[in-house]
């Protein structure tokens, strides 16, 4: 509460200072000359910085166009959203805490057994690319759409006896959100430790009216990189897009669904919401627990009441990092990406796509692939691999929707089949290779998920949930419209222009 008030005060001071400066310049009758000077110089200053940023050439070109064609808007947008990730002060304050945590739980990390490597050689390759060790004793259950996901979420919360760790990119304040919040409050009142972490931008509609009842019930609440801050420019573009709940260190849920009524099909514009989530039990939950704790320590900046030892010292290690293997169930691995040069998920996608011999089936709400991923899909299609992409029939983001459709013609030329989901919106982030290897998680097939956001994906090899994932793909194909050349020829010149325009800025989306 104190930090929030301080940020509000700082923001007010900043706004008042800017207004005062503009007023002073106007009073001195030099406001217009100053604005003209800024408009002339700022694009060159920012453009120089863009040239040396560690981003893809496409991204540099898009930002340079924005900065020079729209000087004020482009410069402000770059300052707020375009800067490459840097380990800013918040990270430096908590890096020692995270390092101590990792040292303490080193013995709890999953080690890929020789049997797993012998059966699934790709697990070792993914591990070299940055994935966790592969576990053969984690049970997985596929959850389709909002009803199954929220039933499982509330069941897990209501069954908690020790702790609940919950983290979402987007948490609304609507009916289902209040239901989940009140369930957390109830468990906290029963002396279950509850930690509630939300992304500062994605969940910006959450206010004190929503949060205060949580705090009143002793729920620990933190925002991941809150944006209501004068230093907004340092973190607005690098969001935590992960969805995760860990209960008692034994059960975890992750995937594509946030918390809001639209995920139950209650959005009048989008209608039915098709999505996919995953429930896990077993050793891989420890990896998900570590991910949450690191995010929590980062968000809390190593505050005195939330330090690494509360999770992983001799007293607490067995409480939070539970080792309860389940029956043999193929293999599972966790892939995590954070802003900057960490491209574990991108590399994991590339390696799995390259492995395909028979089929590549992919669902994504935003089809804006980096060139290297696009090239692999095209080569696979031309090589005779059955490549099928399922994308929304109706978009929730205007720019992303039209940028995605720009790729249709190029993909069709390479024998890639594109299905537009005909029950309105599909938000699932899933991949199925040869019917045997799968990925389910939070990452979209776009630049943002591969390079800018904090994301997570669970890779699976011959797990029990893969069969249901295969069935869900077949159902999605039936409920979709297969795009053909006749449809593309009907595009108007205006539609083609919009798609081409949006495509220019696709590295920024």
Coordinates of C-alpha atoms in Angstrom, one line a residue:
X1 CA 0.0 0.0 0.0
X2 CA 2.8 2.4 0.9
X3 CA 4.7 1.7 -2.3
X4 CA 1.5 2.3 -4.4
X5 CA 0.8 5.6 -2.7
X6 CA 4.5 6.6 -3.2
X7 CA 4.2 5.8 -7.0
X8 CA 1.0 7.8 -7.3
X9 CA 2.6 10.7 -5.6
X10 CA 5.7 10.4 -7.9
X11 CA 3.5 10.2 -10.9
X12 CA 1.5 13.3 -9.9
X13 CA 4.8 15.2 -9.3
X14 CA 6.1 14.2 -12.7
X15 CA 2.9 15.2 -14.5
X16 CA 2.8 18.6 -12.7
X17 CA 6.4 19.2 -13.5
X18 CA 5.8 18.6 -17.2
X19 CA 2.8 20.9 -17.2
X20 CA 4.8 23.6 -15.4
X21 CA 7.6 23.3 -17.9
X22 CA 5.3 23.6 -20.8
X23 CA 3.6 26.6 -19.2
X24 CA 7.0 28.3 -18.6
X25 CA 8.0 27.8 -22.2
X26 CA 4.6 29.1 -23.4
X27 CA 5.0 32.2 -21.1
X28 CA 8.5 32.8 -22.5
X29 CA 7.0 32.5 -26.0
X30 CA 9.5 29.8 -27.0
X31 CA 7.2 26.8 -26.8
X32 CA 6.9 26.3 -30.6
X33 CA 10.6 26.7 -31.3
X34 CA 11.4 24.2 -28.6
X35 CA 8.9 21.7 -29.9
X36 CA 10.3 22.1 -33.5
X37 CA 13.8 21.6 -32.2
X38 CA 12.8 18.4 -30.3
X39 CA 10.9 17.1 -33.4
X40 CA 14.1 17.6 -35.5
X41 CA 16.7 16.3 -33.1
X42 CA 14.9 13.6 -31.1
X43 CA 14.5 11.1 -34.1
X44 CA 18.2 11.3 -34.8
X45 CA 19.1 10.8 -31.2
X46 CA 16.7 7.9 -30.7
X47 CA 17.6 6.5 -34.2
X48 CA 21.3 6.4 -33.2
X49 CA 20.3 4.3 -30.1
X50 CA 18.1 2.0 -32.2
X51 CA 21.0 1.2 -34.6
X52 CA 23.0 -0.2 -31.7
X53 CA 20.2 -2.1 -30.0
X54 CA 20.5 -5.9 -29.9
X55 CA 17.3 -6.5 -31.8
X56 CA 16.5 -8.1 -35.2
X57 CA 17.0 -5.9 -38.3
X58 CA 13.3 -6.0 -39.0
X59 CA 12.6 -4.5 -35.5
X60 CA 15.2 -1.8 -36.0
X61 CA 13.7 -0.9 -39.4
X62 CA 10.1 -0.8 -38.0
X63 CA 11.2 1.5 -35.1
X64 CA 13.2 3.8 -37.4
X65 CA 10.2 4.2 -39.6
X66 CA 8.0 5.0 -36.7
X67 CA 10.5 7.4 -35.2
X68 CA 11.1 9.4 -38.4
X69 CA 7.6 9.3 -39.9
X70 CA 5.9 10.2 -36.6
X71 CA 8.6 12.0 -34.6
X72 CA 6.7 12.8 -31.3
X73 CA 4.5 9.6 -31.2
X74 CA 7.3 7.4 -32.5
X75 CA 9.9 8.7 -30.0
X76 CA 7.6 8.4 -27.0
X77 CA 6.5 4.9 -28.1
X78 CA 10.1 3.8 -28.4
X79 CA 11.1 5.2 -25.0
X80 CA 8.2 3.5 -23.4
X81 CA 8.0 0.2 -25.4
X82 CA 11.0 -0.2 -27.7
X83 CA 14.1 -0.2 -25.5
X84 CA 16.0 -3.5 -25.3
X85 CA 15.8 -5.3 -22.0
X86 CA 18.4 -4.2 -19.4
X87 CA 19.1 -5.5 -16.0
X88 CA 17.7 -2.5 -14.2
X89 CA 18.0 -1.6 -10.6
X90 CA 15.1 -3.8 -9.5
X91 CA 16.8 -6.9 -10.8
X92 CA 20.2 -6.0 -9.3
X93 CA 18.6 -5.6 -5.9
X94 CA 17.1 -9.2 -6.1
X95 CA 19.8 -11.0 -8.1
X96 CA 21.6 -12.1 -5.0
X97 CA 18.3 -13.4 -3.5
X98 CA 17.6 -15.5 -6.7
X99 CA 21.2 -16.7 -6.7
X100 CA 20.9 -17.9 -3.1
X101 CA 17.6 -19.6 -3.9
X102 CA 19.1 -21.5 -6.9
X103 CA 22.0 -22.7 -4.8
X104 CA 19.7 -23.9 -2.0
X105 CA 17.5 -25.9 -4.3
X106 CA 20.3 -27.3 -6.5
X107 CA 19.7 -30.7 -5.1
X108 CA 16.0 -30.5 -6.0
X109 CA 16.6 -29.9 -9.6
X110 CA 15.5 -32.6 -12.1
X111 CA 18.3 -34.6 -13.6
X112 CA 17.4 -36.3 -16.9
X113 CA 17.9 -40.0 -16.4
X114 CA 19.8 -42.1 -19.0
X115 CA 16.6 -44.0 -19.6
X116 CA 14.8 -40.8 -20.6
X117 CA 17.6 -39.8 -22.9
X118 CA 17.6 -43.2 -24.5
X119 CA 13.9 -43.1 -25.2
X120 CA 13.6 -39.4 -26.0
X121 CA 17.0 -38.0 -27.2
X122 CA 15.4 -34.6 -27.8
X123 CA 15.1 -34.0 -24.1
X124 CA 18.9 -33.8 -23.8
X125 CA 19.0 -31.3 -26.7
X126 CA 16.3 -29.1 -25.2
X127 CA 18.2 -29.2 -21.9
X128 CA 21.3 -27.9 -23.6
X129 CA 19.2 -25.1 -25.1
X130 CA 18.1 -24.0 -21.6
X131 CA 15.2 -26.2 -20.7
X132 CA 14.9 -27.9 -17.4
X133 CA 15.8 -31.6 -16.9
X134 CA 13.2 -34.0 -18.3
X135 CA 11.1 -36.0 -15.8
X136 CA 9.4 -39.3 -16.5
X137 CA 7.1 -39.3 -13.4
X138 CA 5.0 -36.2 -13.8
X139 CA 1.3 -36.7 -14.6
X140 CA -0.3 -34.3 -17.0
X141 CA -4.0 -33.6 -17.7
X142 CA -5.1 -31.4 -20.6
X143 CA -7.8 -28.9 -19.7
X144 CA -9.9 -27.5 -22.6
X145 CA -11.5 -24.1 -22.5
X146 CA -12.6 -22.0 -19.5
X147 CA -15.1 -24.4 -17.8
X148 CA -12.5 -27.2 -17.4
X149 CA -9.7 -24.8 -16.4
X150 CA -11.6 -22.8 -13.8
X151 CA -13.2 -26.0 -12.3
X152 CA -9.7 -27.4 -11.9
X153 CA -8.3 -24.1 -10.6
X154 CA -11.0 -23.7 -7.9
X155 CA -10.7 -27.4 -7.0
X156 CA -7.0 -27.0 -6.5
X157 CA -7.5 -23.8 -4.4
X158 CA -10.2 -25.3 -2.3
X159 CA -8.0 -28.4 -1.7
X160 CA -5.0 -26.4 -0.4
X161 CA -3.8 -27.2 3.1
X162 CA -0.4 -25.3 3.2
X163 CA 0.1 -22.7 0.5
X164 CA -1.2 -21.3 -2.7
X165 CA 1.1 -19.5 -5.2
X166 CA -0.9 -17.9 -8.0
X167 CA 0.4 -15.7 -10.8
X168 CA -1.3 -14.3 -13.9
X169 CA -0.7 -11.9 -16.7
X170 CA -4.3 -10.8 -16.8
X171 CA -6.6 -10.9 -13.8
X172 CA -10.0 -9.1 -14.2
X173 CA -12.4 -7.8 -11.6
X174 CA -15.5 -9.6 -13.1
X175 CA -17.6 -12.5 -11.9
X176 CA -15.1 -15.4 -12.2
X177 CA -12.2 -13.2 -11.0
X178 CA -14.1 -12.3 -7.8
X179 CA -15.0 -16.0 -7.4
X180 CA -11.3 -16.9 -7.6
X181 CA -10.3 -14.0 -5.3
X182 CA -12.9 -15.0 -2.7
X183 CA -11.7 -18.6 -2.8
X184 CA -8.1 -17.3 -2.1
X185 CA -9.4 -15.2 0.8
X186 CA -11.3 -18.2 2.3
X187 CA -8.1 -20.3 2.2
X188 CA -6.1 -17.6 3.8
X189 CA -8.6 -17.3 6.6
X190 CA -8.1 -21.0 7.1
X191 CA -4.3 -20.3 7.7
X192 CA -3.2 -21.4 4.2
X193 CA -0.3 -19.1 3.0
X194 CA -1.5 -17.4 -0.1
X195 CA 0.8 -15.4 -2.4
X196 CA -0.9 -13.5 -5.3
X197 CA 1.3 -12.1 -8.1
X198 CA -0.1 -10.2 -11.1
X199 CA 1.5 -8.4 -14.0
X200 CA 1.5 -4.7 -13.6
X201 CA 0.4 -3.9 -17.1
X202 CA -1.8 -6.9 -18.1
X203 CA -3.8 -6.6 -14.8
X204 CA -3.8 -2.8 -14.6
X205 CA -7.6 -2.7 -14.1
X206 CA -7.1 -4.3 -10.6
X207 CA -7.5 -1.5 -8.1
X208 CA -7.4 -1.2 -4.3
X209 CA -11.1 -2.1 -4.1
X210 CA -10.1 -5.5 -5.4
X211 CA -6.8 -5.9 -3.6
X212 CA -7.6 -4.6 -0.2
X213 CA -9.9 -7.6 0.8
X214 CA -6.9 -9.9 -0.1
X215 CA -4.6 -7.9 2.2
X216 CA -7.1 -7.7 4.9
X217 CA -7.2 -11.5 4.9
X218 CA -3.4 -11.7 5.1
X219 CA -2.9 -12.7 1.5
X220 CA 0.5 -11.5 0.2
X221 CA 0.0 -9.4 -2.9
X222 CA 2.6 -8.1 -5.4
X223 CA 2.7 -6.6 -8.9
X224 CA 5.3 -7.7 -11.4
X225 CA 6.8 -4.5 -12.8
X226 CA 3.9 -2.1 -12.0
X227 CA 3.5 0.5 -14.7
X228 CA 2.1 3.3 -12.4
X229 CA 5.5 4.6 -11.9
X230 CA 7.7 7.5 -13.3
X231 CA 10.2 4.9 -14.5
X232 CA 7.5 3.3 -16.7
X233 CA 9.9 3.6 -19.6
X234 CA 12.2 0.9 -18.3
X235 CA 9.7 -1.9 -18.1
X236 CA 6.5 -1.3 -20.0
X237 CA 7.4 -3.5 -22.9
X238 CA 8.7 -6.6 -21.1
X239 CA 5.7 -8.2 -19.5
X240 CA 5.3 -11.4 -17.5
X241 CA 2.9 -13.3 -19.7
X242 CA 3.1 -16.5 -17.7
X243 CA 0.0 -18.1 -16.1
X244 CA 0.8 -20.3 -13.1
X245 CA -0.6 -21.7 -9.9
X246 CA 1.2 -24.0 -7.5
X247 CA -0.7 -25.6 -4.6
X248 CA 1.1 -27.2 -1.7
X249 CA 4.0 -27.8 -4.0
X250 CA 2.2 -30.8 -5.4
X251 CA -0.3 -29.5 -8.0
X252 CA 0.3 -26.9 -10.7
X253 CA -1.7 -25.4 -13.5
X254 CA -0.3 -23.5 -16.5
X255 CA -1.2 -22.8 -20.0
X256 CA -3.0 -20.1 -22.1
X257 CA -5.9 -19.0 -19.9
X258 CA -5.9 -15.9 -17.7
X259 CA -8.7 -15.1 -15.3
X260 CA -11.7 -13.3 -16.7
X261 CA -15.2 -13.8 -17.9
X262 CA -14.2 -13.7 -21.5
X263 CA -12.4 -17.0 -21.0
X264 CA -15.8 -18.5 -20.3
X265 CA -17.2 -17.1 -23.6
X266 CA -18.9 -14.1 -22.0
X267 CA -17.3 -11.5 -24.2
X268 CA -20.1 -10.2 -26.6
X269 CA -17.6 -9.3 -29.3
X270 CA -15.5 -12.5 -29.3
X271 CA -18.1 -15.0 -28.2
X272 CA -16.9 -18.6 -27.6
X273 CA -13.3 -18.6 -26.3
X274 CA -11.3 -21.7 -27.3
X275 CA -8.2 -22.3 -25.1
X276 CA -5.9 -24.9 -23.6
X277 CA -4.4 -25.4 -20.1
X278 CA -2.5 -28.1 -18.4
X279 CA -2.7 -29.6 -14.9
X280 CA 0.5 -31.3 -13.5
X281 CA 1.5 -33.4 -10.5
X282 CA 4.9 -34.8 -9.8
X283 CA 8.6 -33.6 -9.9
X284 CA 8.1 -31.0 -12.6
X285 CA 6.0 -29.0 -10.2
X286 CA 9.2 -28.2 -8.4
X287 CA 10.5 -26.4 -11.5
X288 CA 7.2 -24.5 -11.7
X289 CA 7.5 -23.6 -8.0
X290 CA 11.0 -22.3 -8.6
X291 CA 9.8 -20.1 -11.4
X292 CA 7.1 -18.6 -9.2
X293 CA 9.4 -18.0 -6.3
X294 CA 12.0 -16.2 -8.6
X295 CA 9.2 -14.0 -10.0
X296 CA 8.0 -13.3 -6.5
X297 CA 11.5 -12.4 -5.2
X298 CA 11.9 -10.1 -8.2
X299 CA 8.6 -8.4 -7.7
X300 CA 9.3 -7.9 -4.0
X301 CA 12.8 -6.6 -4.6
X302 CA 14.1 -8.8 -1.8
X303 CA 12.1 -7.2 1.0
X304 CA 12.9 -8.3 4.5
X305 CA 9.7 -10.4 4.9
X306 CA 10.0 -12.2 1.5
X307 CA 13.5 -13.5 1.1
X308 CA 14.9 -16.7 -0.4
X309 CA 15.3 -18.5 2.9
X310 CA 11.5 -18.3 3.5
X311 CA 11.2 -20.8 0.6
X312 CA 14.4 -22.8 0.6
X313 CA 16.3 -22.9 3.9
X314 CA 16.5 -26.1 5.9
X315 CA 13.1 -25.5 7.5
X316 CA 11.1 -24.6 4.4
X317 CA 12.8 -26.5 1.6
X318 CA 10.7 -29.7 2.0
X319 CA 7.5 -27.5 2.4
X320 CA 7.7 -25.8 -0.9
X321 CA 9.8 -28.2 -3.0
X322 CA 7.9 -31.5 -2.7
X323 CA 9.3 -34.7 -4.3
X324 CA 6.4 -37.0 -5.1
X325 CA 7.0 -39.0 -8.3
X326 CA 3.9 -40.3 -10.0
X327 CA 3.7 -43.3 -12.3
X328 CA 5.8 -43.5 -15.5
X329 CA 4.4 -41.0 -18.0
X330 CA 6.6 -40.4 -21.0
X331 CA 8.7 -37.2 -20.3
X332 CA 8.0 -33.6 -19.5
X333 CA 10.3 -30.5 -19.5
X334 CA 9.8 -26.8 -18.7
X335 CA 11.0 -24.1 -21.1
X336 CA 11.1 -20.6 -19.8
X337 CA 12.0 -17.4 -21.7
X338 CA 12.7 -13.9 -20.2
X339 CA 13.4 -10.6 -22.0
X340 CA 16.8 -10.1 -23.5
X341 CA 19.0 -12.8 -25.0
X342 CA 17.2 -15.7 -23.4
X343 CA 15.5 -17.4 -26.3
X344 CA 15.0 -20.9 -24.9
X345 CA 11.4 -21.2 -26.1
X346 CA 12.3 -19.9 -29.6
X347 CA 15.1 -22.4 -29.8
X348 CA 12.9 -25.1 -28.5
X349 CA 10.3 -24.4 -31.1
X350 CA 12.9 -24.5 -33.8
X351 CA 14.4 -27.8 -32.7
X352 CA 11.1 -29.5 -32.4
X353 CA 9.8 -28.3 -35.7
X354 CA 13.0 -29.5 -37.3
X355 CA 12.3 -32.9 -35.9
X356 CA 9.0 -33.4 -37.6
X357 CA 8.8 -36.3 -40.0
X358 CA 5.1 -36.6 -40.6
X359 CA 3.1 -33.6 -39.1
X360 CA 3.3 -30.2 -37.5
X361 CA 0.0 -29.0 -36.0
X362 CA 0.0 -25.6 -34.3
X363 CA -2.5 -23.3 -32.7
X364 CA -1.8 -19.7 -32.0
X365 CA -3.9 -16.5 -31.7
X366 CA -1.1 -14.4 -33.2
X367 CA 0.7 -15.8 -36.2
X368 CA 3.6 -13.3 -36.5
X369 CA 6.6 -15.6 -36.6
X370 CA 10.2 -14.6 -36.7
X371 CA 11.9 -15.3 -40.0
X372 CA 13.7 -18.4 -38.8
X373 CA 10.5 -20.1 -37.5
X374 CA 8.6 -19.1 -40.7
X375 CA 11.4 -20.6 -42.8
X376 CA 11.2 -23.9 -40.9
X377 CA 7.4 -24.1 -41.5
X378 CA 7.9 -23.4 -45.2
X379 CA 10.6 -26.0 -45.7
X380 CA 8.6 -28.6 -43.8
X381 CA 5.5 -27.9 -46.0
X382 CA 7.5 -28.1 -49.2
X383 CA 9.1 -31.3 -47.9
X384 CA 5.8 -33.1 -47.6
X385 CA 5.2 -32.7 -43.9
X386 CA 1.6 -32.2 -43.0
X387 CA 1.8 -28.6 -41.6
X388 CA -1.5 -27.2 -40.3
X389 CA -1.9 -23.9 -38.5
X390 CA -5.1 -23.0 -36.6
X391 CA -5.6 -19.2 -36.1
X392 CA -8.6 -17.1 -35.0
X393 CA -11.6 -16.5 -37.2
X394 CA -12.1 -13.3 -35.3
X395 CA -9.2 -11.3 -33.8
X396 CA -9.0 -9.5 -30.4
X397 CA -6.2 -7.2 -31.6
X398 CA -6.7 -5.3 -34.8
X399 CA -3.0 -4.8 -35.7
X400 CA -2.0 -8.4 -34.8
X401 CA -5.0 -9.9 -36.6
X402 CA -4.2 -8.2 -39.9
X403 CA -0.5 -8.7 -39.6
X404 CA -1.1 -12.5 -39.2
X405 CA -3.2 -12.6 -42.4
X406 CA -0.4 -11.1 -44.4
X407 CA 1.5 -14.5 -44.0
X408 CA -1.3 -16.6 -45.5
X409 CA -0.4 -16.3 -49.1
X410 CA 3.3 -17.1 -48.5
X411 CA 2.5 -20.1 -46.4
X412 CA -0.1 -21.5 -48.9
X413 CA 2.6 -21.4 -51.6
X414 CA 4.6 -23.8 -49.4
X415 CA 1.8 -26.3 -48.9
X416 CA 1.1 -25.1 -45.4
X417 CA -2.6 -25.5 -44.5
X418 CA -4.2 -22.6 -42.6
X419 CA -7.5 -23.1 -40.7
X420 CA -9.5 -20.1 -39.5
X421 CA -11.3 -21.1 -36.3
X422 CA -15.0 -20.6 -37.1
X423 CA -16.3 -20.5 -33.5
X424 CA -14.9 -16.9 -33.1
X425 CA -11.7 -16.8 -31.1
X426 CA -9.0 -19.3 -30.4
X427 CA -6.3 -18.4 -27.8
X428 CA -4.6 -21.8 -27.3
X429 CA -0.8 -21.9 -27.6
X430 CA -0.2 -25.6 -28.6
X431 CA 2.1 -27.6 -30.8
X432 CA 1.9 -31.2 -31.8
X433 CA 4.7 -32.9 -33.7
X434 CA 4.1 -36.3 -35.4
X435 CA 1.3 -37.0 -32.8
X436 CA 4.0 -37.8 -30.2
X437 CA 5.7 -34.6 -29.0
X438 CA 3.7 -31.6 -27.7
X439 CA 4.1 -28.1 -26.2
X440 CA 1.5 -26.3 -24.2
X441 CA 2.0 -23.0 -22.4
X442 CA 1.7 -19.3 -22.6
X443 CA 3.9 -18.4 -25.6
X444 CA 2.3 -17.2 -28.8
X445 CA 3.9 -17.8 -32.2
X446 CA 5.1 -14.3 -32.5
X447 CA 8.0 -11.9 -32.0
X448 CA 6.8 -10.7 -28.6
X449 CA 6.6 -14.1 -27.0
X450 CA 9.9 -15.2 -28.5
X451 CA 11.9 -12.1 -27.5
X452 CA 10.2 -9.7 -25.2
X453 CA 7.9 -11.4 -22.7
X454 CA 8.4 -13.7 -19.8
X455 CA 6.9 -16.9 -21.1
X456 CA 6.7 -20.6 -20.3
X457 CA 6.0 -23.8 -22.2
X458 CA 5.8 -27.4 -21.1
X459 CA 7.2 -29.9 -23.6
X460 CA 5.8 -33.4 -23.5
X461 CA 6.9 -36.7 -25.0
X462 CA 4.4 -39.6 -25.1
X463 CA 2.5 -38.3 -22.1
X464 CA -1.1 -39.4 -21.4
X465 CA -2.4 -35.9 -22.3
X466 CA -1.0 -36.0 -25.8
X467 CA -3.8 -38.2 -27.0
X468 CA -6.4 -35.7 -25.9
X469 CA -4.4 -32.9 -27.5
X470 CA -4.5 -34.8 -30.8
X471 CA -8.3 -35.2 -30.5
X472 CA -8.7 -31.5 -29.7
X473 CA -6.8 -30.6 -32.9
X474 CA -9.0 -32.8 -35.0
X475 CA -12.1 -31.1 -33.4
X476 CA -10.5 -27.6 -34.1
X477 CA -10.0 -28.6 -37.8
X478 CA -13.6 -29.6 -38.1
X479 CA -14.8 -26.3 -36.6
X480 CA -12.5 -24.2 -38.8
X481 CA -12.6 -22.9 -42.4
X482 CA -9.6 -24.1 -44.5
X483 CA -8.2 -21.2 -46.3
X484 CA -7.7 -21.7 -50.1
X485 CA -6.6 -19.6 -53.0
X486 CA -10.1 -18.6 -54.0
X487 CA -10.6 -16.9 -50.6
X488 CA -7.3 -15.0 -50.9
X489 CA -8.1 -13.8 -54.4
X490 CA -11.3 -12.1 -53.0
X491 CA -9.2 -9.8 -50.9
X492 CA -9.8 -6.2 -51.8
X493 CA -6.9 -3.8 -52.5
X494 CA -7.8 -2.0 -49.2
X495 CA -7.5 -5.2 -47.3
X496 CA -4.1 -6.1 -48.8
X497 CA -2.9 -2.6 -48.0
X498 CA -3.9 -2.9 -44.4
X499 CA -2.2 -6.3 -44.1
X500 CA 1.0 -5.0 -45.7
X501 CA 1.0 -1.9 -43.5
X502 CA 0.5 -4.0 -40.3
X503 CA 3.2 -6.4 -41.4
X504 CA 5.8 -3.7 -41.5
X505 CA 5.4 -3.3 -37.8
X506 CA 5.0 -7.0 -37.0
X507 CA 8.4 -7.1 -35.1
X508 CA 6.9 -4.6 -32.6
X509 CA 3.6 -6.4 -32.0

